Tab-separated table of C-alpha atoms in Angstrom:
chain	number	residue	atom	x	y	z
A	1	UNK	CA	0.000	0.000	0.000
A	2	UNK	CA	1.758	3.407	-0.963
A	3	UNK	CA	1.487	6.934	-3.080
A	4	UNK	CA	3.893	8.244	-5.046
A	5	UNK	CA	3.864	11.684	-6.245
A	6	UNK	CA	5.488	12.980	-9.879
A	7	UNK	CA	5.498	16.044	-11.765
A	8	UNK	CA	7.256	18.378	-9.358
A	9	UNK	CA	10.354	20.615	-11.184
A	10	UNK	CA	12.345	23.847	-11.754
A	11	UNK	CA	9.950	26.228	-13.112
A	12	UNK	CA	9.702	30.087	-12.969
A	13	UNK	CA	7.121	32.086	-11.801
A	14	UNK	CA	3.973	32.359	-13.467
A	15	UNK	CA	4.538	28.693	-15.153
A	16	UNK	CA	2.449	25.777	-14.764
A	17	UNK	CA	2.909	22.409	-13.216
A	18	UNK	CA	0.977	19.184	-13.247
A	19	UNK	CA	1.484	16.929	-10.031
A	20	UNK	CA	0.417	13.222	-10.023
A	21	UNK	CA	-0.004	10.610	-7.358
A	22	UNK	CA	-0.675	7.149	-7.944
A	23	UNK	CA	-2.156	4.608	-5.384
A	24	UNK	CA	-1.025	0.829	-5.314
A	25	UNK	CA	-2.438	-1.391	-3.281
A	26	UNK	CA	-5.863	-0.005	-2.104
A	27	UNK	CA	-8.855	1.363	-3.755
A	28	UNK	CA	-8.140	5.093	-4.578
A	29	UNK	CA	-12.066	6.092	-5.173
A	30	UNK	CA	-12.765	4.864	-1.903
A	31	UNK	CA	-11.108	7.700	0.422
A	32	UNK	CA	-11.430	11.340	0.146
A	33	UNK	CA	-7.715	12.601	-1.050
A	34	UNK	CA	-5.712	15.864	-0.158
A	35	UNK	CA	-2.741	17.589	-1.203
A	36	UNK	CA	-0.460	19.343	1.690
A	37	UNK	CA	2.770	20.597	1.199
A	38	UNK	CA	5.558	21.634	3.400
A	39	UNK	CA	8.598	24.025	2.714
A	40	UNK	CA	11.832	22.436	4.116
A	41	UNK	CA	12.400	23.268	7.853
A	42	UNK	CA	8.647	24.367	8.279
A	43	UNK	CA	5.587	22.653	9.749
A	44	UNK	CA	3.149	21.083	6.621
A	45	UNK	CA	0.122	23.174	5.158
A	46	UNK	CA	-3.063	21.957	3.534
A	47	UNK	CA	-3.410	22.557	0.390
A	48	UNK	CA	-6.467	20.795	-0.969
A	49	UNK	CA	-8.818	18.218	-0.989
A	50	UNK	CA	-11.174	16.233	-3.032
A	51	UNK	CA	-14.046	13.755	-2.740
A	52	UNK	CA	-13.964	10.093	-3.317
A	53	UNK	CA	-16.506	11.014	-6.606
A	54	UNK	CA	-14.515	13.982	-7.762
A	55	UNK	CA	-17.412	16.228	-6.693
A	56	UNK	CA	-16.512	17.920	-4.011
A	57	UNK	CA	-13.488	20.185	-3.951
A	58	UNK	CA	-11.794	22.576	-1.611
A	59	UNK	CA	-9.030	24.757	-1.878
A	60	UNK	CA	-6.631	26.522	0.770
A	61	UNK	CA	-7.154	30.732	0.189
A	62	UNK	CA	-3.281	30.719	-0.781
A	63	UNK	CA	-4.042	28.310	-3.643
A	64	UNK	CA	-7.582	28.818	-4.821
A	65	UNK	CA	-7.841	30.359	-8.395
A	66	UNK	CA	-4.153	28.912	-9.284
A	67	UNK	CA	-4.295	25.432	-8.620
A	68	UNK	CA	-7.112	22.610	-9.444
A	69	UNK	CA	-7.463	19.322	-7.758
A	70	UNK	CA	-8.805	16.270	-9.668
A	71	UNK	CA	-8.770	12.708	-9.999
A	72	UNK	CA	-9.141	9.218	-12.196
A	73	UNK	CA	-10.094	6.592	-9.803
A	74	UNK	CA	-9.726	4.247	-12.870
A	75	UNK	CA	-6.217	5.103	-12.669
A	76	UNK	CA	-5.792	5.096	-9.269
A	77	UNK	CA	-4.618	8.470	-9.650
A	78	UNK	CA	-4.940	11.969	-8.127
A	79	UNK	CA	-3.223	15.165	-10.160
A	80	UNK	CA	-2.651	19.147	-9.040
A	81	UNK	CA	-2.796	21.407	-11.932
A	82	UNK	CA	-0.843	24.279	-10.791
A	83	UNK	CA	-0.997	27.552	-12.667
A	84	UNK	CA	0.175	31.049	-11.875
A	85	UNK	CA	3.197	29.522	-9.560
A	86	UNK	CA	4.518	32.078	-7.165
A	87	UNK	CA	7.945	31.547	-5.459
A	88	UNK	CA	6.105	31.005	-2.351
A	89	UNK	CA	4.774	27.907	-3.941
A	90	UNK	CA	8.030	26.306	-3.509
A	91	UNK	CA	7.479	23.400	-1.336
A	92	UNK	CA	7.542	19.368	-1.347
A	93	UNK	CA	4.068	18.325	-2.184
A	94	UNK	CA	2.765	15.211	-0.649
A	95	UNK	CA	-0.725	13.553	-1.581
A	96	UNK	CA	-1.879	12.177	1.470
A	97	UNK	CA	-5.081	9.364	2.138
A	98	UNK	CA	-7.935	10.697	4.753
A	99	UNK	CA	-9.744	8.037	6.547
A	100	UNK	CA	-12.908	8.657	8.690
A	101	UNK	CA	-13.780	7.349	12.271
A	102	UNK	CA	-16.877	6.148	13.131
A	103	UNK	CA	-18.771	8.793	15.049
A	104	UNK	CA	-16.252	11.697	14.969
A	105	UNK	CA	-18.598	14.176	12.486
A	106	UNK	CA	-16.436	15.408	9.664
A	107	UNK	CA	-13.118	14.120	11.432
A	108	UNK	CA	-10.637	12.623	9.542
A	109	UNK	CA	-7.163	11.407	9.586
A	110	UNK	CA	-4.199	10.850	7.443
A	111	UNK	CA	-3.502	7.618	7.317
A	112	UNK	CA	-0.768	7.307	4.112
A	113	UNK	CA	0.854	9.908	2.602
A	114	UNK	CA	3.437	9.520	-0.616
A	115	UNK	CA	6.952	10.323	-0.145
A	116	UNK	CA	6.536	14.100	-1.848
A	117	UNK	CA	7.787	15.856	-5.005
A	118	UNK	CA	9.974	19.065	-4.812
A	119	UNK	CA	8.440	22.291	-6.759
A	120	UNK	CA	10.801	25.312	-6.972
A	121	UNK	CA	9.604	28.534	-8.329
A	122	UNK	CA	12.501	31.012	-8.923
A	123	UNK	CA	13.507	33.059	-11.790
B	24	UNK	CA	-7.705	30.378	11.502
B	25	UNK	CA	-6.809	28.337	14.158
B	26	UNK	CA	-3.278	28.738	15.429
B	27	UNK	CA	-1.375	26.021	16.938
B	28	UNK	CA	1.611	26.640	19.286
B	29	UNK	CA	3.825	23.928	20.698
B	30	UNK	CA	6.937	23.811	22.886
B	31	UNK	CA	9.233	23.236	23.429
B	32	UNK	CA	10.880	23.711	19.805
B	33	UNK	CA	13.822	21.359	20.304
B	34	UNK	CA	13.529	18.786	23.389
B	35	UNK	CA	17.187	16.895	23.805
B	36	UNK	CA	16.347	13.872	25.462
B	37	UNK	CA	18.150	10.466	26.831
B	38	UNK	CA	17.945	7.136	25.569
B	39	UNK	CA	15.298	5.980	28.127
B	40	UNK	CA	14.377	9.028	29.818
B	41	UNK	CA	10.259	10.449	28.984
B	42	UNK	CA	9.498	13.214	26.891
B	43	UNK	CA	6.105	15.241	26.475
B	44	UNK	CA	5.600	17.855	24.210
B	45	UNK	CA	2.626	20.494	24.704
B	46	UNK	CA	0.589	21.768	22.044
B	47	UNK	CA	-2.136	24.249	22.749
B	48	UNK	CA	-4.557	25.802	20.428
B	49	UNK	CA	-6.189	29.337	19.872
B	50	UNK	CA	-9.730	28.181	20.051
B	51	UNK	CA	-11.411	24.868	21.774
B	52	UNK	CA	-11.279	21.552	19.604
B	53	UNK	CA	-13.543	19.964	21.530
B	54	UNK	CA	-16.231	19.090	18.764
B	55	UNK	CA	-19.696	18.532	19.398
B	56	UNK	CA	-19.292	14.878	18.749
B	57	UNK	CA	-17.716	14.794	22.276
B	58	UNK	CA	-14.089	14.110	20.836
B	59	UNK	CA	-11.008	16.327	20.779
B	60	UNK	CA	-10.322	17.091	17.032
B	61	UNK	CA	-6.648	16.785	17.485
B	62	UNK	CA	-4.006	15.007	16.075
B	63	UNK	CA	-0.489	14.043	16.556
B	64	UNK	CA	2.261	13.360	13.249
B	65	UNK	CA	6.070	12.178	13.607
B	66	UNK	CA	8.239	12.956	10.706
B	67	UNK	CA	11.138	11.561	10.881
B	68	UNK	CA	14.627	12.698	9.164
B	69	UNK	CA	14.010	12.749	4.887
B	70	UNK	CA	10.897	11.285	5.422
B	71	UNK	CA	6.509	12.395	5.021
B	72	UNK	CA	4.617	12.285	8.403
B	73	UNK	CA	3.092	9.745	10.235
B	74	UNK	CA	-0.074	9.533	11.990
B	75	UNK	CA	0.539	9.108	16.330
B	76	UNK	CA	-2.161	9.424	18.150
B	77	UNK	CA	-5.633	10.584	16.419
B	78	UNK	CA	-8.533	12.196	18.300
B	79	UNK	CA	-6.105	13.363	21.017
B	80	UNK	CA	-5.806	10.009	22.583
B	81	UNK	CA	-5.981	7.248	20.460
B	82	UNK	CA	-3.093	5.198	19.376
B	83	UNK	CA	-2.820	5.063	15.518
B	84	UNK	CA	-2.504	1.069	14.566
B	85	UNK	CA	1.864	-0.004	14.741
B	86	UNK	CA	2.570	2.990	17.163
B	87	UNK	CA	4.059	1.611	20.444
B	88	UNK	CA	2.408	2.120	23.571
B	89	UNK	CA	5.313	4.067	25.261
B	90	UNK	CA	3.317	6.702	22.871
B	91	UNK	CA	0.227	8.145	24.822
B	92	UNK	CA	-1.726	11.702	24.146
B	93	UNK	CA	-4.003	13.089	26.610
B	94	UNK	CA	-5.884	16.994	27.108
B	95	UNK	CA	-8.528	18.528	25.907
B	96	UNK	CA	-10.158	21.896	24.858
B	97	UNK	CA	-7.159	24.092	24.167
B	98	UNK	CA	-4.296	22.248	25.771
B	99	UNK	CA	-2.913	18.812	24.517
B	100	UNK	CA	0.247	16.683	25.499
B	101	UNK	CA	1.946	14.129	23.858
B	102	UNK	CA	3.787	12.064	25.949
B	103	UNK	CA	6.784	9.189	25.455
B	104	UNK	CA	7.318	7.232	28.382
B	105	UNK	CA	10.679	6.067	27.561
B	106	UNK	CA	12.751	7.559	24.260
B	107	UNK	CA	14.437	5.392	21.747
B	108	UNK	CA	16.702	5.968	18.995
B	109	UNK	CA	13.812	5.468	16.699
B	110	UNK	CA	12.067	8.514	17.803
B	111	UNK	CA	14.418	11.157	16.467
B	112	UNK	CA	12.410	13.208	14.345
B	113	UNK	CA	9.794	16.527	14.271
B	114	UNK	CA	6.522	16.087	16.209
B	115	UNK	CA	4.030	18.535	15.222
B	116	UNK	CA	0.287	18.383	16.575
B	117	UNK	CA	-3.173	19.400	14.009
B	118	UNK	CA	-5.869	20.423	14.187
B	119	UNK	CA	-8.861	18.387	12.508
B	120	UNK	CA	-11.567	21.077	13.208
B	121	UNK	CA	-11.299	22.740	9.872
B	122	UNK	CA	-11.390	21.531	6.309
B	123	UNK	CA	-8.155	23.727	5.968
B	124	UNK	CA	-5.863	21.892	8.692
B	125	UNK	CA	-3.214	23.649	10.500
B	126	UNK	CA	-0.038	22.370	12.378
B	127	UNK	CA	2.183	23.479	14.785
B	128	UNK	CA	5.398	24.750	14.289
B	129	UNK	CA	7.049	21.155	14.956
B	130	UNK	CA	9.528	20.236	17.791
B	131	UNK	CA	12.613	18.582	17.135
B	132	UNK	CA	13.481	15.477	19.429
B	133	UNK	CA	17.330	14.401	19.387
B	134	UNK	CA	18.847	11.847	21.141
């Protein structure tokens, strides 16, 4: 059972990026999925999330706008579309799992997250 | 936004000796479920978190008991009851009250 995140690069500001994560072992469509990423040395920020249909979608202010979340559960696969990059996008980006617990309303946890993929945005 | 604070930043420990790390929280996370929407990630040298404790005081599944969380509201602890080499790394507590999660800043544990 793992992710593992591709796509992440040199680019400049104002470029575009497209981050994937594929899912081995379990049954992508079944979880909710997110995106967080952490700069180096810093604690890790949310970034966004989507539902285990693809129809449901939320997006961190920083992000919103510049980046879309989507999936292919036939592929097993979740993807970040990142437009507009800023250099304060720079950051590993993990895809991460979110399970539920019984009886803890909208609570959940991440339970598997990929190893990351390194964006840097400089000129 | 919620803001999460922990200390201590760094916490130099013994092989052996406990540890406990606080974490405290701008507003309650004491959800109307009745649980504490708190959680608690290790990430350990080149590596992506992993999931603690969940709900402020339950063991995730292959964590060793010497792990235990406890607190509630706006205060939380994270306790080891005896440190191994193992658990070198950067604790950092969340909050699971809002969609958009927030962490703390981290403390470092070295051996």
């Amino acid at each position: 059972v793992q992710l593992v995140e591709s796509g992440g690069g040199f680019i400049q500001p104002g470029g575009s990026l497209r981050l994937s994560c594929i899912g081995s072992g379990f049954s992508m469509g079944s979880y909710w999925m997110h995106w967080v990423r952490q700069i180096p040395g810093k604690g890790p920020v949310w970034v966004s999330r989507i539902k285990r249909d693809g129809l449901d979608l939320s997006y961190a202010d920083s992000v919103k706008g510049r980046f879309t979340i989507s999936r292919d559960n036939a592929k097993n696969t979740l993807f970040l579309e990142m437009d507009s990059l800023r250099p304060d996008d720079t950051a590993v980006y993990y895809c991460a799992r979110a399970r539920p617990v019984v009886n803890a309303i909208d609570y959940w946890y991440y339970d598997l997250w990929g190893r990351g993929t390194l964006v840097t945005v400089s000129s | 936004d919620i803001v999460m604070t922990q200390s201590p930043l760094s916490l130099p420990v013994a092989p052996g000796e406990p540890a406990a790390i606080s974490c405290r929280s701008s507003q309650s996370l004491l959800h109307s479920s009745g649980y504490n929407y708190l959680d608690w990630y290790l990430q350990r040298p080149g590596q992506s978190p992993q999931l603690l404790i969940y709900l402020a005081s339950n063991r995730a599944s292959g964590v060793p008991d010497r792990f235990s969380g406890s607190g509630s509201g706006t205060d939380f602890t994270l306790e080891i009851s005896r440190v191994e080499a193992e658990d070198v790394g950067v604790y950092y507590c969340m909050e699971a009250l809002q969609t958009a999660r927030t962490f703390g800043q981290g403390t470092k544990l070295e051996i």
